[in-house]
Amino acid sequence: MKARGDLKEYQVVGRMMPRPRDRVPALYQMKIFAPDKCTAKSRFWYFVSQLKKMKKTQGEILQCKEMYEKHPLVIKNVGIWLRYVSRSGIHNMYREYRDLTSAGAVTQCYRDMGARHRARASTIQIIRVEEVAASKTRRPNIKQFHNSKIRFPLTHRLNRKLHKPRFTTSRPHLTF
Amino acid sequence: YISYGPDAGKLAVIVDVIDQNRALVDGPCSGVSRKQMNFKALELTSIVMKIPRGLRPGNLRKAWEKQEVQKKWDSTTWAQKIANKKKRAQLTDFDRFKLMKAKQARNRLINVEFGKLRKTVKRPAPRLRKKKSVKK
């Protein structure tokens, strides 16, 4: 999968096709984070075949619905359990992110894994995504934002307007 | 103050900090819906609102109106400079003519005063220059 753009959360429900021996097959539901519906369905089959004896050819997807965040304007600490393939082995990880939505946090996770571990999206499997209460967070870089009187300076503010003006005789003002 | 993006030029309050680069921002009375923004797009003003972290939009609007944020902003030189720039961009040719006349009148007053001051300053004695031709 290529984790293009902002990922969305999908609820995908699927089952095996009914057969003479199994007239009402069990339903399986997954929470999939993907850039679009198509990829979400594909990932569903990817995971489900790993976990159950079910293939796309023998099964059907009953529902692939985008799930929207319940409180998108509340900041959450999201804990993500994942499994990824590195150059020398397969590892489990638990990572935390602060974001307004789970999908946003998972997008952050993919970007972060790529940056920190050079892990491509196709080698990452998100196992579990959960909102974690502030007291239960484990990572110090997330805990540092749990401060109602948080203060930090924005040091050395870069001048991004390199062409307005393009030529000038004065150095840009960087400390505010 | 939001410096670029779709809400450029509007005032918003930082309601909460998401992480090192983003803040949850809201401007109920200035048309900014509650959203996350990168700090890079924000410029701090000197106005500080006394609100608890994560205040809900309804209560934030009340606090904004009560603490007269818009009034405080409009009285700052920053806001006045922006307003002046805007005015200048909207001048008609007649307005520019009026502006030129007003500037002329002001400069004339200044120059008159300057002339008076110049006269009162003691002029230093002119330096004697040796001229070969004169002394003969």
PDB file of C-alpha atoms in Angstrom:
ATOM      1  CA  MET A   1       0.000   0.000   0.000  1.00  0.00           C
ATOM      2  CA  LYS A   2       1.152   3.497  -0.567  1.00  0.00           C
ATOM      3  CA  ALA A   3       0.011   5.700   2.298  1.00  0.00           C
ATOM      4  CA  ARG A   4      -0.904   8.589   0.009  1.00  0.00           C
ATOM      5  CA  GLY A   5      -2.163  11.834   1.454  1.00  0.00           C
ATOM      6  CA  ASP A   6      -4.289  11.675   4.553  1.00  0.00           C
ATOM      7  CA  LEU A   7      -5.465   8.221   5.478  1.00  0.00           C
ATOM      8  CA  LYS A   8      -9.098   7.597   6.288  1.00  0.00           C
ATOM      9  CA  GLU A   9     -10.590   5.087   8.642  1.00  0.00           C
ATOM     10  CA  TYR A  10     -12.837   2.477   7.077  1.00  0.00           C
ATOM     11  CA  GLN A  11     -14.986  -0.168   8.647  1.00  0.00           C
ATOM     12  CA  VAL A  12     -14.879  -3.178   6.338  1.00  0.00           C
ATOM     13  CA  VAL A  13     -17.134  -6.153   6.907  1.00  0.00           C
ATOM     14  CA  GLY A  14     -16.786  -9.299   4.868  1.00  0.00           C
ATOM     15  CA  ARG A  15     -17.540 -12.988   4.870  1.00  0.00           C
ATOM     16  CA  MET A  16     -17.054 -16.144   2.892  1.00  0.00           C
ATOM     17  CA  MET A  17     -19.613 -16.826   0.231  1.00  0.00           C
ATOM     18  CA  PRO A  18     -22.375 -19.098   1.519  1.00  0.00           C
ATOM     19  CA  ARG A  19     -21.747 -22.737   0.672  1.00  0.00           C
ATOM     20  CA  PRO A  20     -23.787 -25.892   1.064  1.00  0.00           C
ATOM     21  CA  ARG A  21     -21.766 -26.814   4.148  1.00  0.00           C
ATOM     22  CA  ASP A  22     -21.743 -23.326   5.564  1.00  0.00           C
ATOM     23  CA  ARG A  23     -24.975 -21.608   4.782  1.00  0.00           C
ATOM     24  CA  VAL A  24     -24.597 -18.574   6.999  1.00  0.00           C
ATOM     25  CA  PRO A  25     -20.913 -17.815   7.255  1.00  0.00           C
ATOM     26  CA  ALA A  26     -19.478 -15.714  10.035  1.00  0.00           C
ATOM     27  CA  LEU A  27     -18.983 -12.011   9.475  1.00  0.00           C
ATOM     28  CA  TYR A  28     -15.618 -10.445  10.025  1.00  0.00           C
ATOM     29  CA  GLN A  29     -15.125  -6.770  10.589  1.00  0.00           C
ATOM     30  CA  MET A  30     -11.906  -4.823  10.421  1.00  0.00           C
ATOM     31  CA  LYS A  31     -10.865  -1.270  11.056  1.00  0.00           C
ATOM     32  CA  ILE A  32      -8.678  -0.381   8.094  1.00  0.00           C
ATOM     33  CA  PHE A  33      -6.709   2.822   7.569  1.00  0.00           C
ATOM     34  CA  ALA A  34      -6.283   3.510   3.885  1.00  0.00           C
ATOM     35  CA  PRO A  35      -6.213   6.459   1.481  1.00  0.00           C
ATOM     36  CA  ASP A  36      -9.377   5.337  -0.307  1.00  0.00           C
ATOM     37  CA  LYS A  37     -12.085   2.710  -0.383  1.00  0.00           C
ATOM     38  CA  CYS A  38     -10.386   0.575  -2.991  1.00  0.00           C
ATOM     39  CA  THR A  39      -7.194   0.256  -1.026  1.00  0.00           C
ATOM     40  CA  ALA A  40      -9.218  -0.350   2.131  1.00  0.00           C
ATOM     41  CA  LYS A  41     -10.930  -3.355   0.593  1.00  0.00           C
ATOM     42  CA  SER A  42      -7.641  -4.667  -0.679  1.00  0.00           C
ATOM     43  CA  ARG A  43      -6.074  -4.359   2.756  1.00  0.00           C
ATOM     44  CA  PHE A  44      -9.057  -6.102   4.251  1.00  0.00           C
ATOM     45  CA  TRP A  45      -8.409  -9.167   2.122  1.00  0.00           C
ATOM     46  CA  TYR A  46      -4.707  -8.929   2.849  1.00  0.00           C
ATOM     47  CA  PHE A  47      -5.259  -9.108   6.584  1.00  0.00           C
ATOM     48  CA  VAL A  48      -8.159 -11.510   6.546  1.00  0.00           C
ATOM     49  CA  SER A  49      -6.297 -14.096   4.495  1.00  0.00           C
ATOM     50  CA  GLN A  50      -3.463 -13.877   6.978  1.00  0.00           C
ATOM     51  CA  LEU A  51      -5.774 -14.417   9.909  1.00  0.00           C
ATOM     52  CA  LYS A  52      -8.483 -16.690   8.556  1.00  0.00           C
ATOM     53  CA  LYS A  53      -8.919 -19.172   5.760  1.00  0.00           C
ATOM     54  CA  MET A  54     -10.659 -16.667   3.549  1.00  0.00           C
ATOM     55  CA  LYS A  55      -9.708 -15.363   0.162  1.00  0.00           C
ATOM     56  CA  LYS A  56     -11.102 -12.651  -2.057  1.00  0.00           C
ATOM     57  CA  THR A  57     -12.198 -15.186  -4.617  1.00  0.00           C
ATOM     58  CA  GLN A  58     -14.234 -17.103  -2.068  1.00  0.00           C
ATOM     59  CA  GLY A  59     -15.592 -14.185  -0.182  1.00  0.00           C
ATOM     60  CA  GLU A  60     -17.477 -10.957  -0.442  1.00  0.00           C
ATOM     61  CA  ILE A  61     -17.235  -7.605   1.227  1.00  0.00           C
ATOM     62  CA  LEU A  62     -20.547  -6.592   2.656  1.00  0.00           C
ATOM     63  CA  GLN A  63     -19.694  -3.115   3.783  1.00  0.00           C
ATOM     64  CA  CYS A  64     -16.861  -0.676   3.385  1.00  0.00           C
ATOM     65  CA  LYS A  65     -17.850   2.459   5.196  1.00  0.00           C
ATOM     66  CA  GLU A  66     -15.786   5.487   6.059  1.00  0.00           C
ATOM     67  CA  MET A  67     -15.754   6.060   9.787  1.00  0.00           C
ATOM     68  CA  TYR A  68     -15.613   9.651  10.915  1.00  0.00           C
ATOM     69  CA  GLU A  69     -14.051  10.820  14.112  1.00  0.00           C
ATOM     70  CA  LYS A  70     -16.534  11.311  16.884  1.00  0.00           C
ATOM     71  CA  HIS A  71     -14.861  14.379  18.345  1.00  0.00           C
ATOM     72  CA  PRO A  72     -12.584  15.811  15.680  1.00  0.00           C
ATOM     73  CA  LEU A  73     -11.925  18.985  17.644  1.00  0.00           C
ATOM     74  CA  VAL A  74     -10.642  17.293  20.766  1.00  0.00           C
ATOM     75  CA  ILE A  75      -6.959  16.519  20.996  1.00  0.00           C
ATOM     76  CA  LYS A  76      -6.235  12.884  21.615  1.00  0.00           C
ATOM     77  CA  ASN A  77      -3.240  10.798  22.530  1.00  0.00           C
ATOM     78  CA  VAL A  78      -3.383   7.870  20.156  1.00  0.00           C
ATOM     79  CA  GLY A  79      -1.491   4.669  20.855  1.00  0.00           C
ATOM     80  CA  ILE A  80      -0.687   2.570  17.814  1.00  0.00           C
ATOM     81  CA  TRP A  81       0.447  -1.022  17.962  1.00  0.00           C
ATOM     82  CA  LEU A  82       2.160  -2.098  14.790  1.00  0.00           C
ATOM     83  CA  ARG A  83       4.284  -4.744  13.198  1.00  0.00           C
ATOM     84  CA  TYR A  84       6.836  -3.903  10.557  1.00  0.00           C
ATOM     85  CA  VAL A  85       9.517  -5.559   8.521  1.00  0.00           C
ATOM     86  CA  SER A  86      12.942  -4.054   8.846  1.00  0.00           C
ATOM     87  CA  ARG A  87      16.055  -4.952   6.922  1.00  0.00           C
ATOM     88  CA  SER A  88      17.023  -7.525   9.510  1.00  0.00           C
ATOM     89  CA  GLY A  89      13.782  -8.892  10.898  1.00  0.00           C
ATOM     90  CA  ILE A  90      10.180  -8.342  11.874  1.00  0.00           C
ATOM     91  CA  HIS A  91       9.404  -6.225  14.911  1.00  0.00           C
ATOM     92  CA  ASN A  92       6.424  -5.189  16.983  1.00  0.00           C
ATOM     93  CA  MET A  93       6.150  -1.653  18.128  1.00  0.00           C
ATOM     94  CA  TYR A  94       4.011   0.583  20.204  1.00  0.00           C
ATOM     95  CA  ARG A  95       4.032   4.241  19.251  1.00  0.00           C
ATOM     96  CA  GLU A  96       2.126   7.245  20.439  1.00  0.00           C
ATOM     97  CA  TYR A  97       0.979  10.329  18.594  1.00  0.00           C
ATOM     98  CA  ARG A  98      -1.016  13.369  19.424  1.00  0.00           C
ATOM     99  CA  ASP A  99      -3.686  14.251  16.911  1.00  0.00           C
ATOM    100  CA  LEU A 100      -7.301  15.248  16.515  1.00  0.00           C
ATOM    101  CA  THR A 101      -8.329  12.034  14.752  1.00  0.00           C
ATOM    102  CA  SER A 102      -7.209   8.392  14.741  1.00  0.00           C
ATOM    103  CA  ALA A 103      -6.767   8.502  10.997  1.00  0.00           C
ATOM    104  CA  GLY A 104      -4.554  11.561  11.368  1.00  0.00           C
ATOM    105  CA  ALA A 105      -2.487   9.756  13.965  1.00  0.00           C
ATOM    106  CA  VAL A 106      -2.081   6.709  11.729  1.00  0.00           C
ATOM    107  CA  THR A 107      -1.003   8.948   8.857  1.00  0.00           C
ATOM    108  CA  GLN A 108       1.550  10.486  11.210  1.00  0.00           C
ATOM    109  CA  CYS A 109       2.657   6.995  12.151  1.00  0.00           C
ATOM    110  CA  TYR A 110       3.308   5.949   8.573  1.00  0.00           C
ATOM    111  CA  ARG A 111       5.287   9.113   7.940  1.00  0.00           C
ATOM    112  CA  ASP A 112       7.185   8.697  11.183  1.00  0.00           C
ATOM    113  CA  MET A 113       8.061   5.047  10.511  1.00  0.00           C
ATOM    114  CA  GLY A 114       9.304   5.991   7.097  1.00  0.00           C
ATOM    115  CA  ALA A 115      11.432   8.726   8.565  1.00  0.00           C
ATOM    116  CA  ARG A 116      12.810   6.983  11.602  1.00  0.00           C
ATOM    117  CA  HIS A 117      13.077   3.411  10.382  1.00  0.00           C
ATOM    118  CA  ARG A 118      12.958   3.731   6.616  1.00  0.00           C
ATOM    119  CA  ALA A 119       9.944   1.431   6.735  1.00  0.00           C
ATOM    120  CA  ARG A 120       7.769   1.611   3.632  1.00  0.00           C
ATOM    121  CA  ALA A 121       4.009   1.545   3.954  1.00  0.00           C
ATOM    122  CA  SER A 122       3.744  -1.903   2.408  1.00  0.00           C
ATOM    123  CA  THR A 123       5.844  -3.388   5.196  1.00  0.00           C
ATOM    124  CA  ILE A 124       3.839  -1.847   8.027  1.00  0.00           C
ATOM    125  CA  GLN A 125       0.834  -3.584   9.541  1.00  0.00           C
ATOM    126  CA  ILE A 126      -1.260  -1.594  11.943  1.00  0.00           C
ATOM    127  CA  ILE A 127      -2.482  -3.991  14.562  1.00  0.00           C
ATOM    128  CA  ARG A 128      -4.374  -1.760  16.906  1.00  0.00           C
ATOM    129  CA  VAL A 129      -5.198   1.932  17.214  1.00  0.00           C
ATOM    130  CA  GLU A 130      -6.616   3.271  20.424  1.00  0.00           C
ATOM    131  CA  GLU A 131      -7.095   6.533  22.151  1.00  0.00           C
ATOM    132  CA  VAL A 132      -5.054   6.515  25.314  1.00  0.00           C
ATOM    133  CA  ALA A 133      -5.832   8.543  28.411  1.00  0.00           C
ATOM    134  CA  ALA A 134      -3.190  11.104  29.234  1.00  0.00           C
ATOM    135  CA  SER A 135      -2.204   9.329  32.431  1.00  0.00           C
ATOM    136  CA  LYS A 136      -1.624   6.062  30.593  1.00  0.00           C
ATOM    137  CA  THR A 137       0.682   7.394  27.893  1.00  0.00           C
ATOM    138  CA  ARG A 138       4.129   5.893  27.913  1.00  0.00           C
ATOM    139  CA  ARG A 139       6.205   8.102  25.702  1.00  0.00           C
ATOM    140  CA  PRO A 140       7.926  11.161  27.165  1.00  0.00           C
ATOM    141  CA  ASN A 141       7.612  13.163  23.972  1.00  0.00           C
ATOM    142  CA  ILE A 142       3.838  12.891  24.257  1.00  0.00           C
ATOM    143  CA  LYS A 143       3.779  13.407  27.996  1.00  0.00           C
ATOM    144  CA  GLN A 144       5.552  16.717  27.629  1.00  0.00           C
ATOM    145  CA  PHE A 145       2.402  18.185  26.079  1.00  0.00           C
ATOM    146  CA  HIS A 146       0.289  17.212  29.059  1.00  0.00           C
ATOM    147  CA  ASN A 147       0.711  20.545  30.683  1.00  0.00           C
ATOM    148  CA  SER A 148      -2.124  22.991  30.934  1.00  0.00           C
ATOM    149  CA  LYS A 149       0.333  25.863  31.300  1.00  0.00           C
ATOM    150  CA  ILE A 150       2.460  24.778  28.388  1.00  0.00           C
ATOM    151  CA  ARG A 151       4.847  27.386  27.094  1.00  0.00           C
ATOM    152  CA  PHE A 152       7.508  27.187  24.474  1.00  0.00           C
ATOM    153  CA  PRO A 153       9.113  29.793  22.306  1.00  0.00           C
ATOM    154  CA  LEU A 154       9.072  29.696  18.541  1.00  0.00           C
ATOM    155  CA  THR A 155      12.752  30.329  18.084  1.00  0.00           C
ATOM    156  CA  HIS A 156      14.479  31.446  14.920  1.00  0.00           C
ATOM    157  CA  ARG A 157      11.416  31.875  12.757  1.00  0.00           C
ATOM    158  CA  LEU A 158      12.534  31.304   9.216  1.00  0.00           C
ATOM    159  CA  ASN A 159      11.692  33.705   6.464  1.00  0.00           C
ATOM    160  CA  ARG A 160       9.849  31.706   3.852  1.00  0.00           C
ATOM    161  CA  LYS A 161       9.107  34.635   1.575  1.00  0.00           C
ATOM    162  CA  LEU A 162      12.262  34.339  -0.433  1.00  0.00           C
ATOM    163  CA  HIS A 163      10.811  36.059  -3.462  1.00  0.00           C
ATOM    164  CA  LYS A 164       8.952  38.876  -1.782  1.00  0.00           C
ATOM    165  CA  PRO A 165      11.265  40.712  -2.272  1.00  0.00           C
ATOM    166  CA  ARG A 166      13.703  38.582  -4.192  1.00  0.00           C
ATOM    167  CA  PHE A 167      16.564  40.986  -3.780  1.00  0.00           C
ATOM    168  CA  THR A 168      16.998  43.069  -0.689  1.00  0.00           C
ATOM    169  CA  THR A 169      19.673  44.829   1.251  1.00  0.00           C
ATOM    170  CA  SER A 170      18.480  43.953   4.751  1.00  0.00           C
ATOM    171  CA  ARG A 171      18.641  40.620   6.516  1.00  0.00           C
ATOM    172  CA  PRO A 172      15.313  39.067   7.477  1.00  0.00           C
ATOM    173  CA  HIS A 173      13.896  39.591  10.946  1.00  0.00           C
ATOM    174  CA  LEU A 174      13.863  36.184  12.661  1.00  0.00           C
ATOM    175  CA  THR A 175      13.272  36.790  16.342  1.00  0.00           C
ATOM    176  CA  PHE A 176       9.821  37.868  17.379  1.00  0.00           C
TER     177      PHE A 176
ATOM    178  CA  TYR B   1      -2.910  36.484  13.762  1.00  0.00           C
ATOM    179  CA  ILE B   2      -2.987  34.094  10.827  1.00  0.00           C
ATOM    180  CA  SER B   3      -0.407  35.136   8.279  1.00  0.00           C
ATOM    181  CA  TYR B   4      -1.120  32.853   5.346  1.00  0.00           C
ATOM    182  CA  GLY B   5      -3.498  30.257   4.107  1.00  0.00           C
ATOM    183  CA  PRO B   6      -7.222  30.493   3.425  1.00  0.00           C
ATOM    184  CA  ASP B   7      -7.813  32.406   6.666  1.00  0.00           C
ATOM    185  CA  ALA B   8      -4.964  34.839   6.159  1.00  0.00           C
ATOM    186  CA  GLY B   9      -5.356  38.133   7.943  1.00  0.00           C
ATOM    187  CA  LYS B  10      -7.789  36.906  10.569  1.00  0.00           C
ATOM    188  CA  LEU B  11      -7.452  36.762  14.305  1.00  0.00           C
ATOM    189  CA  ALA B  12      -7.707  33.490  16.138  1.00  0.00           C
ATOM    190  CA  VAL B  13      -7.034  32.220  19.632  1.00  0.00           C
ATOM    191  CA  ILE B  14      -4.743  29.312  20.336  1.00  0.00           C
ATOM    192  CA  VAL B  15      -7.061  27.121  22.352  1.00  0.00           C
ATOM    193  CA  ASP B  16      -4.730  24.191  22.830  1.00  0.00           C
ATOM    194  CA  VAL B  17      -1.408  22.830  21.670  1.00  0.00           C
ATOM    195  CA  ILE B  18      -1.472  19.584  19.742  1.00  0.00           C
ATOM    196  CA  ASP B  19       2.230  19.029  19.450  1.00  0.00           C
ATOM    197  CA  GLN B  20       5.395  20.881  18.623  1.00  0.00           C
ATOM    198  CA  ASN B  21       4.173  22.121  15.285  1.00  0.00           C
ATOM    199  CA  ARG B  22       0.423  22.401  15.559  1.00  0.00           C
ATOM    200  CA  ALA B  23      -2.106  24.216  17.641  1.00  0.00           C
ATOM    201  CA  LEU B  24      -5.843  23.981  17.935  1.00  0.00           C
ATOM    202  CA  VAL B  25      -7.062  27.376  16.913  1.00  0.00           C
ATOM    203  CA  ASP B  26     -10.452  29.073  16.954  1.00  0.00           C
ATOM    204  CA  GLY B  27     -11.754  32.534  16.038  1.00  0.00           C
ATOM    205  CA  PRO B  28     -15.460  32.604  16.795  1.00  0.00           C
ATOM    206  CA  CYS B  29     -15.901  36.298  16.125  1.00  0.00           C
ATOM    207  CA  SER B  30     -13.487  36.535  13.228  1.00  0.00           C
ATOM    208  CA  GLY B  31     -14.764  33.759  11.001  1.00  0.00           C
ATOM    209  CA  VAL B  32     -12.135  31.130  11.747  1.00  0.00           C
ATOM    210  CA  SER B  33     -13.675  27.758  12.465  1.00  0.00           C
ATOM    211  CA  ARG B  34     -12.052  25.600  15.081  1.00  0.00           C
ATOM    212  CA  LYS B  35      -9.242  23.711  13.417  1.00  0.00           C
ATOM    213  CA  GLN B  36      -5.633  22.699  13.697  1.00  0.00           C
ATOM    214  CA  MET B  37      -3.030  25.035  12.302  1.00  0.00           C
ATOM    215  CA  ASN B  38       0.695  24.872  11.966  1.00  0.00           C
ATOM    216  CA  PHE B  39       2.568  27.382  14.097  1.00  0.00           C
ATOM    217  CA  LYS B  40       4.323  28.484  10.961  1.00  0.00           C
ATOM    218  CA  ALA B  41       1.131  30.085   9.733  1.00  0.00           C
ATOM    219  CA  LEU B  42       0.547  31.901  12.996  1.00  0.00           C
ATOM    220  CA  GLU B  43       2.008  35.078  14.371  1.00  0.00           C
ATOM    221  CA  LEU B  44       1.545  35.904  18.012  1.00  0.00           C
ATOM    222  CA  THR B  45       0.030  39.214  18.933  1.00  0.00           C
ATOM    223  CA  SER B  46       0.468  40.841  22.289  1.00  0.00           C
ATOM    224  CA  ILE B  47      -3.138  40.095  23.228  1.00  0.00           C
ATOM    225  CA  VAL B  48      -3.504  37.271  25.722  1.00  0.00           C
ATOM    226  CA  MET B  49      -6.936  35.912  26.482  1.00  0.00           C
ATOM    227  CA  LYS B  50      -7.612  34.636  29.947  1.00  0.00           C
ATOM    228  CA  ILE B  51      -9.265  31.353  29.111  1.00  0.00           C
ATOM    229  CA  PRO B  52      -8.820  27.816  30.332  1.00  0.00           C
ATOM    230  CA  ARG B  53      -7.208  25.365  27.943  1.00  0.00           C
ATOM    231  CA  GLY B  54      -9.584  23.736  25.504  1.00  0.00           C
ATOM    232  CA  LEU B  55     -12.467  26.137  25.974  1.00  0.00           C
ATOM    233  CA  ARG B  56     -15.574  25.228  23.986  1.00  0.00           C
ATOM    234  CA  PRO B  57     -16.499  27.436  21.031  1.00  0.00           C
ATOM    235  CA  GLY B  58     -19.632  28.882  22.624  1.00  0.00           C
ATOM    236  CA  ASN B  59     -17.837  29.902  25.776  1.00  0.00           C
ATOM    237  CA  LEU B  60     -14.892  31.102  23.782  1.00  0.00           C
ATOM    238  CA  ARG B  61     -17.132  33.477  21.878  1.00  0.00           C
ATOM    239  CA  LYS B  62     -18.469  34.865  25.147  1.00  0.00           C
ATOM    240  CA  ALA B  63     -14.970  35.295  26.509  1.00  0.00           C
ATOM    241  CA  TRP B  64     -13.858  36.963  23.272  1.00  0.00           C
ATOM    242  CA  GLU B  65     -16.635  39.495  23.455  1.00  0.00           C
ATOM    243  CA  LYS B  66     -16.225  40.042  27.159  1.00  0.00           C
ATOM    244  CA  GLN B  67     -12.492  40.623  26.945  1.00  0.00           C
ATOM    245  CA  GLU B  68     -13.002  42.903  23.933  1.00  0.00           C
ATOM    246  CA  VAL B  69     -10.329  41.248  21.902  1.00  0.00           C
ATOM    247  CA  GLN B  70     -11.387  42.940  18.666  1.00  0.00           C
ATOM    248  CA  LYS B  71     -11.132  46.364  20.278  1.00  0.00           C
ATOM    249  CA  LYS B  72      -7.710  45.622  21.709  1.00  0.00           C
ATOM    250  CA  TRP B  73      -6.555  44.408  18.330  1.00  0.00           C
ATOM    251  CA  ASP B  74      -7.885  47.410  16.430  1.00  0.00           C
ATOM    252  CA  SER B  75      -6.021  49.764  18.741  1.00  0.00           C
ATOM    253  CA  THR B  76      -2.660  48.148  18.133  1.00  0.00           C
ATOM    254  CA  THR B  77      -0.285  49.746  15.645  1.00  0.00           C
ATOM    255  CA  TRP B  78      -0.036  46.423  13.836  1.00  0.00           C
ATOM    256  CA  ALA B  79      -3.733  46.437  13.006  1.00  0.00           C
ATOM    257  CA  GLN B  80      -3.641  50.114  12.116  1.00  0.00           C
ATOM    258  CA  LYS B  81      -0.788  49.552   9.705  1.00  0.00           C
ATOM    259  CA  ILE B  82      -2.742  46.795   8.011  1.00  0.00           C
ATOM    260  CA  ALA B  83      -5.798  49.035   7.795  1.00  0.00           C
ATOM    261  CA  ASN B  84      -3.699  51.850   6.316  1.00  0.00           C
ATOM    262  CA  LYS B  85      -2.203  49.549   3.721  1.00  0.00           C
ATOM    263  CA  LYS B  86      -5.660  48.432   2.748  1.00  0.00           C
ATOM    264  CA  LYS B  87      -6.858  52.004   2.484  1.00  0.00           C
ATOM    265  CA  ARG B  88      -3.911  52.968   0.369  1.00  0.00           C
ATOM    266  CA  ALA B  89      -4.600  50.125  -2.026  1.00  0.00           C
ATOM    267  CA  GLN B  90      -8.167  51.337  -2.453  1.00  0.00           C
ATOM    268  CA  LEU B  91      -7.401  54.973  -3.177  1.00  0.00           C
ATOM    269  CA  THR B  92      -8.932  56.472  -6.267  1.00  0.00           C
ATOM    270  CA  ASP B  93      -7.021  58.944  -8.405  1.00  0.00           C
ATOM    271  CA  PHE B  94      -8.888  61.795  -6.789  1.00  0.00           C
ATOM    272  CA  ASP B  95      -7.908  60.496  -3.367  1.00  0.00           C
ATOM    273  CA  ARG B  96      -4.302  60.328  -4.459  1.00  0.00           C
ATOM    274  CA  PHE B  97      -4.542  63.927  -5.650  1.00  0.00           C
ATOM    275  CA  LYS B  98      -5.938  64.948  -2.286  1.00  0.00           C
ATOM    276  CA  LEU B  99      -3.155  63.034  -0.581  1.00  0.00           C
ATOM    277  CA  MET B 100      -0.545  64.822  -2.672  1.00  0.00           C
ATOM    278  CA  LYS B 101      -1.985  68.215  -1.781  1.00  0.00           C
ATOM    279  CA  ALA B 102      -2.114  67.331   1.884  1.00  0.00           C
ATOM    280  CA  LYS B 103       1.508  66.173   1.805  1.00  0.00           C
ATOM    281  CA  GLN B 104       2.539  69.395   0.067  1.00  0.00           C
ATOM    282  CA  ALA B 105       0.822  71.514   2.696  1.00  0.00           C
ATOM    283  CA  ARG B 106       2.474  69.592   5.489  1.00  0.00           C
ATOM    284  CA  ASN B 107       5.892  69.756   3.908  1.00  0.00           C
ATOM    285  CA  ARG B 108       5.578  73.487   3.383  1.00  0.00           C
ATOM    286  CA  LEU B 109       4.932  73.971   7.109  1.00  0.00           C
ATOM    287  CA  ILE B 110       7.889  71.790   7.960  1.00  0.00           C
ATOM    288  CA  ASN B 111      10.187  73.627   5.582  1.00  0.00           C
ATOM    289  CA  VAL B 112       9.213  77.010   6.942  1.00  0.00           C
ATOM    290  CA  GLU B 113      10.125  75.913  10.450  1.00  0.00           C
ATOM    291  CA  PHE B 114      13.336  74.400   9.190  1.00  0.00           C
ATOM    292  CA  GLY B 115      14.280  77.652   7.489  1.00  0.00           C
ATOM    293  CA  LYS B 116      13.711  79.594  10.694  1.00  0.00           C
ATOM    294  CA  LEU B 117      15.876  77.188  12.661  1.00  0.00           C
ATOM    295  CA  ARG B 118      18.604  77.388  10.101  1.00  0.00           C
ATOM    296  CA  LYS B 119      18.800  81.149  10.365  1.00  0.00           C
ATOM    297  CA  THR B 120      19.290  81.060  14.131  1.00  0.00           C
ATOM    298  CA  VAL B 121      22.304  78.766  13.946  1.00  0.00           C
ATOM    299  CA  LYS B 122      25.600  80.660  14.100  1.00  0.00           C
ATOM    300  CA  ARG B 123      27.347  80.316  10.827  1.00  0.00           C
ATOM    301  CA  PRO B 124      31.005  79.359  11.221  1.00  0.00           C
ATOM    302  CA  ALA B 125      33.514  81.927   9.796  1.00  0.00           C
ATOM    303  CA  PRO B 126      34.287  81.176   6.201  1.00  0.00           C
ATOM    304  CA  ARG B 127      37.737  79.664   5.864  1.00  0.00           C
ATOM    305  CA  LEU B 128      40.307  81.926   4.186  1.00  0.00           C
ATOM    306  CA  ARG B 129      41.449  80.451   0.996  1.00  0.00           C
ATOM    307  CA  LYS B 130      44.839  81.308  -0.335  1.00  0.00           C
ATOM    308  CA  LYS B 131      44.300  82.712  -3.763  1.00  0.00           C
ATOM    309  CA  LYS B 132      47.458  83.483  -5.673  1.00  0.00           C
ATOM    310  CA  SER B 133      45.908  86.053  -7.891  1.00  0.00           C
ATOM    311  CA  VAL B 134      44.333  88.278  -5.188  1.00  0.00           C
ATOM    312  CA  LYS B 135      47.238  89.216  -2.965  1.00  0.00           C
ATOM    313  CA  LYS B 136      49.417  90.779  -5.592  1.00  0.00           C
TER     314      LYS B 136
END
